[in-house]
């Protein structure tokens, strides 16, 4: 579903990601973990084509990025920064917006669109709040609205960036149940999470980022092990591939920089 080889990202000339090799297979549930600032969100943006690669190659569904146009196969829930705050949209409207990629321009929503929207609201347990303003919901409920928005597009490949950050445990459990449903239906899921919480049993594989690189890629880890991996003391760390340039390169300039 995703194949990134030797990927690098620079933002305004500053190297953020280096030598990233990442393959996500169909039906996998991958947790992308690591400390704040390690590059998880940047990697997800690169994998969804939102952030250009400075080098390396990316294929989605077996198609090189430059030739890939089937964006409706991909759902993306960005990291939340006051989602819905000050936006006078109803829950239903926000979820309906996730259906836009399926619509012909300027055509009204069809029966199938409405069914997908209702279904997405059911999955996240918010069907009864559909007509309410998003801003009247709690943070955790707003997060569920954003997940329903992505679900409404019926994606095969689903990226979620820290959907549980700042979300209370009951809402995390609802999220976990929603993702389990999706996963059982065969969706491929890449979940960015600092702590897995109720998601832990769903994970097939963990990828841990450290300082813009993949520090671990393998079976799920406990959060204690991830913490150790973050600090570079974990002996069981498998760095599967490391294509970091060995010659002097702009990408090396961040070497040895302190964590934020
Ligand atoms: P994470 O999601 O793991 O917390 P990010 O991918 O958000 O990490 O950030 C990785 C690094 O890239 C950080 O040092 C961050 O400051 C930097 N960064 C991310 N986005 C931007 C941006 N838009 N402009 C400048 N720096 C950025
Ligand atoms: Mg992030």
Coordinates of C-alpha atoms and ligand atoms in Angstrom, one line a residue:
X1 CA 0.0 0.0 0.0
X2 CA 2.9 2.3 0.9
X3 CA 6.5 2.0 -0.2
X4 CA 8.9 4.7 0.7
X5 CA 12.5 4.1 -0.1
X6 CA 15.4 6.3 1.2
X7 CA 13.0 9.2 1.8
X8 CA 14.2 12.5 3.0
X9 CA 12.2 15.7 3.8
X10 CA 13.6 19.2 4.4
X11 CA 11.5 22.1 5.6
X12 CA 12.8 25.6 4.6
X13 CA 16.2 24.0 4.0
X14 CA 16.3 22.3 7.4
X15 CA 16.6 18.5 7.1
X16 CA 13.7 16.9 9.1
X17 CA 13.6 13.3 7.8
X18 CA 16.5 11.2 6.5
X19 CA 17.0 7.8 5.0
X20 CA 13.5 6.6 5.7
X21 CA 12.6 3.1 4.4
X22 CA 9.0 2.2 5.1
X23 CA 6.7 -0.4 3.6
X24 CA 3.1 -0.9 4.7
X25 CA 1.4 -4.0 3.4
X26 CA -2.3 -4.4 2.7
X27 CA -4.4 -5.0 5.9
X28 CA -1.6 -4.1 8.3
X29 CA -2.2 -1.9 11.4
X30 CA 1.0 0.0 12.0
X31 CA 1.7 2.2 15.0
X32 CA 4.1 5.1 14.2
X33 CA 5.7 6.1 17.5
X34 CA 8.4 8.2 18.9
X35 CA 9.1 11.4 20.9
X36 CA 7.6 14.8 20.1
X37 CA 9.6 16.3 17.3
X38 CA 11.0 13.0 16.0
X39 CA 9.2 13.5 12.7
X40 CA 6.1 11.4 12.9
X41 CA 3.7 14.1 11.5
X42 CA 6.2 15.1 8.8
X43 CA 6.5 11.4 7.7
X44 CA 2.7 11.0 7.5
X45 CA 2.4 14.2 5.5
X46 CA 5.1 12.9 3.1
X47 CA 3.3 9.6 2.8
X48 CA 0.1 11.3 1.9
X49 CA 1.8 13.5 -0.7
X50 CA 1.2 16.7 1.4
X51 CA 4.9 17.3 2.0
X52 CA 7.3 16.8 -1.0
X53 CA 10.3 14.5 -0.7
X54 CA 13.7 16.1 -0.9
X55 CA 14.9 12.7 -2.1
X56 CA 13.9 9.1 -2.2
X57 CA 10.9 7.5 -3.9
X58 CA 7.3 6.9 -2.8
X59 CA 4.8 4.5 -4.2
X60 CA 1.1 4.3 -3.1
X61 CA -0.9 1.2 -4.1
X62 CA 2.0 0.2 -6.3
X63 CA 2.0 3.4 -8.3
X64 CA 4.8 6.0 -8.1
X65 CA 3.6 9.2 -6.4
X66 CA 3.9 11.3 -9.6
X67 CA 1.4 9.0 -11.4
X68 CA -0.9 8.4 -8.4
X69 CA -4.3 10.2 -8.5
X70 CA -6.7 7.9 -6.7
X71 CA -6.6 10.0 -3.5
X72 CA -10.1 8.9 -2.5
X73 CA -8.5 5.5 -1.5
X74 CA -6.6 7.3 1.2
X75 CA -8.1 8.8 4.4
X76 CA -6.1 11.2 6.6
X77 CA -7.0 12.5 10.1
X78 CA -4.5 15.3 10.8
X79 CA -3.1 16.0 14.2
X80 CA -5.7 18.0 16.0
X81 CA -5.1 21.7 16.8
X82 CA -8.4 22.9 18.1
X83 CA -10.4 21.0 15.6
X84 CA -13.8 22.5 14.9
X85 CA -13.0 25.5 17.2
X86 CA -14.9 28.5 16.0
X87 CA -16.2 26.7 13.0
X88 CA -20.0 26.9 13.0
X89 CA -20.4 23.6 11.1
X90 CA -22.6 20.8 12.3
X91 CA -21.3 17.3 12.9
X92 CA -23.1 16.1 9.8
X93 CA -21.6 18.8 7.6
X94 CA -18.0 18.1 8.7
X95 CA -18.5 14.4 8.1
X96 CA -20.2 15.1 4.7
X97 CA -17.1 17.1 3.7
X98 CA -15.1 13.9 3.8
X99 CA -17.3 12.6 1.0
X100 CA -16.4 15.4 -1.4
X101 CA -13.8 13.4 -3.3
X102 CA -16.5 11.0 -4.3
X103 CA -18.8 13.6 -5.7
X104 CA -18.9 15.0 -9.2
X105 CA -18.4 18.8 -9.0
X106 CA -21.5 20.6 -8.0
X107 CA -23.7 17.5 -7.9
X108 CA -25.9 17.1 -4.8
X109 CA -25.1 14.2 -2.4
X110 CA -26.6 11.0 -3.6
X111 CA -28.2 8.1 -1.7
X112 CA -24.9 6.3 -1.5
X113 CA -23.1 9.4 -0.2
X114 CA -25.7 9.8 2.5
X115 CA -25.5 6.2 3.5
X116 CA -21.7 6.4 3.8
X117 CA -22.0 9.5 6.0
X118 CA -24.6 7.8 8.3
X119 CA -22.5 4.7 8.5
X120 CA -19.4 6.7 9.5
X121 CA -21.4 8.6 12.2
X122 CA -22.6 5.2 13.5
X123 CA -19.1 3.8 13.6
X124 CA -17.9 6.6 15.8
X125 CA -21.1 6.6 17.9
X126 CA -22.2 10.1 17.0
X127 CA -25.3 9.5 14.8
X128 CA -27.5 11.1 17.5
X129 CA -25.4 14.3 17.5
X130 CA -25.4 14.7 13.7
X131 CA -27.3 18.0 13.6
X132 CA -25.4 19.7 16.5
X133 CA -22.6 22.2 16.1
X134 CA -19.2 20.7 16.2
X135 CA -18.1 23.3 18.7
X136 CA -20.6 22.1 21.2
X137 CA -18.8 18.7 21.5
X138 CA -15.9 17.8 23.7
X139 CA -12.4 17.5 22.4
X140 CA -12.7 13.7 22.2
X141 CA -16.0 13.8 20.4
X142 CA -14.6 16.4 17.9
X143 CA -11.8 14.0 17.2
X144 CA -14.4 11.3 16.5
X145 CA -16.1 13.7 14.1
X146 CA -12.8 14.0 12.2
X147 CA -12.4 10.3 12.1
X148 CA -16.0 9.9 10.8
X149 CA -15.1 12.5 8.1
X150 CA -12.3 10.4 6.9
X151 CA -14.4 7.2 7.1
X152 CA -17.1 8.7 5.0
X153 CA -14.7 8.7 2.1
X154 CA -14.5 4.9 2.6
X155 CA -10.7 4.8 2.4
X156 CA -8.7 1.6 2.0
X157 CA -5.6 3.2 3.5
X158 CA -6.1 5.3 6.6
X159 CA -3.6 7.6 8.3
X160 CA -4.4 9.0 11.8
X161 CA -2.1 11.4 13.5
X162 CA -2.3 11.2 17.3
X163 CA -6.1 10.8 17.4
X164 CA -6.0 10.0 21.1
X165 CA -3.8 12.9 22.2
X166 CA -5.8 14.8 24.9
X167 CA -8.8 12.4 24.6
X168 CA -10.2 10.9 27.7
X169 CA -10.2 7.1 28.2
X170 CA -13.9 6.4 27.3
X171 CA -13.4 8.3 24.0
X172 CA -10.1 6.5 23.3
X173 CA -12.0 3.3 23.8
X174 CA -14.7 4.3 21.2
X175 CA -11.8 5.2 18.8
X176 CA -10.2 1.9 19.4
X177 CA -13.5 0.1 18.7
X178 CA -14.0 2.1 15.5
X179 CA -10.5 1.3 14.3
X180 CA -10.9 -2.4 15.1
X181 CA -14.1 -2.4 13.0
X182 CA -12.2 -0.8 10.1
X183 CA -9.3 -3.1 10.5
X184 CA -11.6 -6.1 10.5
X185 CA -13.1 -4.9 7.2
X186 CA -9.6 -5.0 5.7
X187 CA -8.5 -1.4 5.8
X188 CA -4.8 -0.7 6.2
X189 CA -4.1 1.7 9.1
X190 CA -1.1 3.8 10.0
X191 CA -1.7 5.3 13.5
X192 CA 0.6 7.9 15.0
X193 CA 0.5 7.6 18.7
X194 CA 2.7 8.5 21.6
X195 CA 0.9 6.1 24.0
X196 CA -1.2 3.3 22.5
X197 CA -3.6 2.9 25.4
X198 CA -6.7 0.9 24.2
X199 CA -5.2 0.7 20.7
X200 CA -2.4 -1.6 21.8
X201 CA -4.1 -4.9 21.1
X202 CA -4.9 -3.9 17.6
X203 CA -1.3 -3.2 16.5
X204 CA 0.5 -5.6 14.1
X205 CA 3.7 -3.6 14.0
X206 CA 5.5 -0.7 15.5
X207 CA 7.7 1.8 13.8
X208 CA 9.6 4.1 16.1
X209 CA 11.0 7.4 14.9
X210 CA 14.0 9.1 16.5
X211 CA 15.5 12.4 15.3
X212 CA 14.1 12.1 11.8
X213 CA 15.0 8.5 11.3
X214 CA 13.4 5.1 11.8
X215 CA 15.0 3.7 15.0
X216 CA 12.9 0.6 15.2
X217 CA 10.6 -1.4 12.9
X218 CA 9.2 -4.6 14.2
X219 CA 6.8 -6.3 16.5
X220 CA 4.7 -4.1 18.8
X221 CA 6.6 -2.6 21.8
X222 CA 5.5 -1.7 25.3
X223 CA 5.6 2.0 25.9
X224 CA 8.5 1.4 28.2
X225 CA 10.5 -0.2 25.3
X226 CA 9.5 2.7 23.0
X227 CA 10.8 5.1 25.6
X228 CA 14.1 3.2 25.8
X229 CA 14.3 3.2 22.0
X230 CA 13.7 7.0 22.0
X231 CA 16.8 7.3 24.1
X232 CA 18.9 5.0 22.1
X233 CA 19.6 2.5 24.9
X234 CA 17.5 -0.4 23.7
X235 CA 19.6 -3.4 22.8
X236 CA 16.8 -5.1 20.8
X237 CA 16.4 -2.2 18.4
X238 CA 16.4 -3.3 14.8
X239 CA 17.3 -0.6 12.4
X240 CA 16.3 -2.5 9.3
X241 CA 17.7 -0.2 6.7
X242 CA 19.9 2.8 7.1
X243 CA 20.7 4.6 3.9
X244 CA 21.9 7.7 5.6
X245 CA 24.4 9.4 3.4
X246 CA 28.0 8.7 4.4
X247 CA 29.4 11.6 2.6
X248 CA 29.0 15.2 3.6
X249 CA 25.5 16.2 2.8
X250 CA 23.0 18.9 3.8
X251 CA 21.1 16.1 5.4
X252 CA 23.8 15.5 7.9
X253 CA 23.8 18.9 9.3
X254 CA 21.2 18.0 11.9
X255 CA 23.4 15.2 13.2
X256 CA 23.8 15.4 16.9
X257 CA 21.2 18.1 17.4
X258 CA 19.5 17.9 20.7
X259 CA 15.9 16.8 21.1
X260 CA 13.5 19.6 21.4
Ligands
LIG1 P1 6.3 14.7 15.6 O1 5.0 14.6 14.8 O2 7.0 13.4 15.8 O3 6.1 15.5 16.9 P2 7.0 16.6 13.5 O4 7.0 15.8 12.3 O5 5.8 17.5 13.8 O6 7.3 15.6 14.7 O7 8.3 17.6 13.6 C1 9.6 17.1 13.3 C2 10.5 18.2 13.3 O8 10.2 19.0 12.1 C3 10.4 19.1 14.5 O9 11.7 19.6 14.8 C4 9.6 20.3 14.0 O10 9.9 21.5 14.7 C5 9.9 20.4 12.5 N1 8.8 20.9 11.7 C6 7.6 20.2 11.5 N2 6.8 20.9 10.7 C7 7.4 22.1 10.5 C8 7.1 23.3 9.8 N3 5.9 23.4 9.1 N4 8.0 24.3 9.8 C9 9.2 24.1 10.4 N5 9.5 23.1 11.1 C10 8.7 22.0 11.2
LIG2 MG1 3.1 15.1 15.3

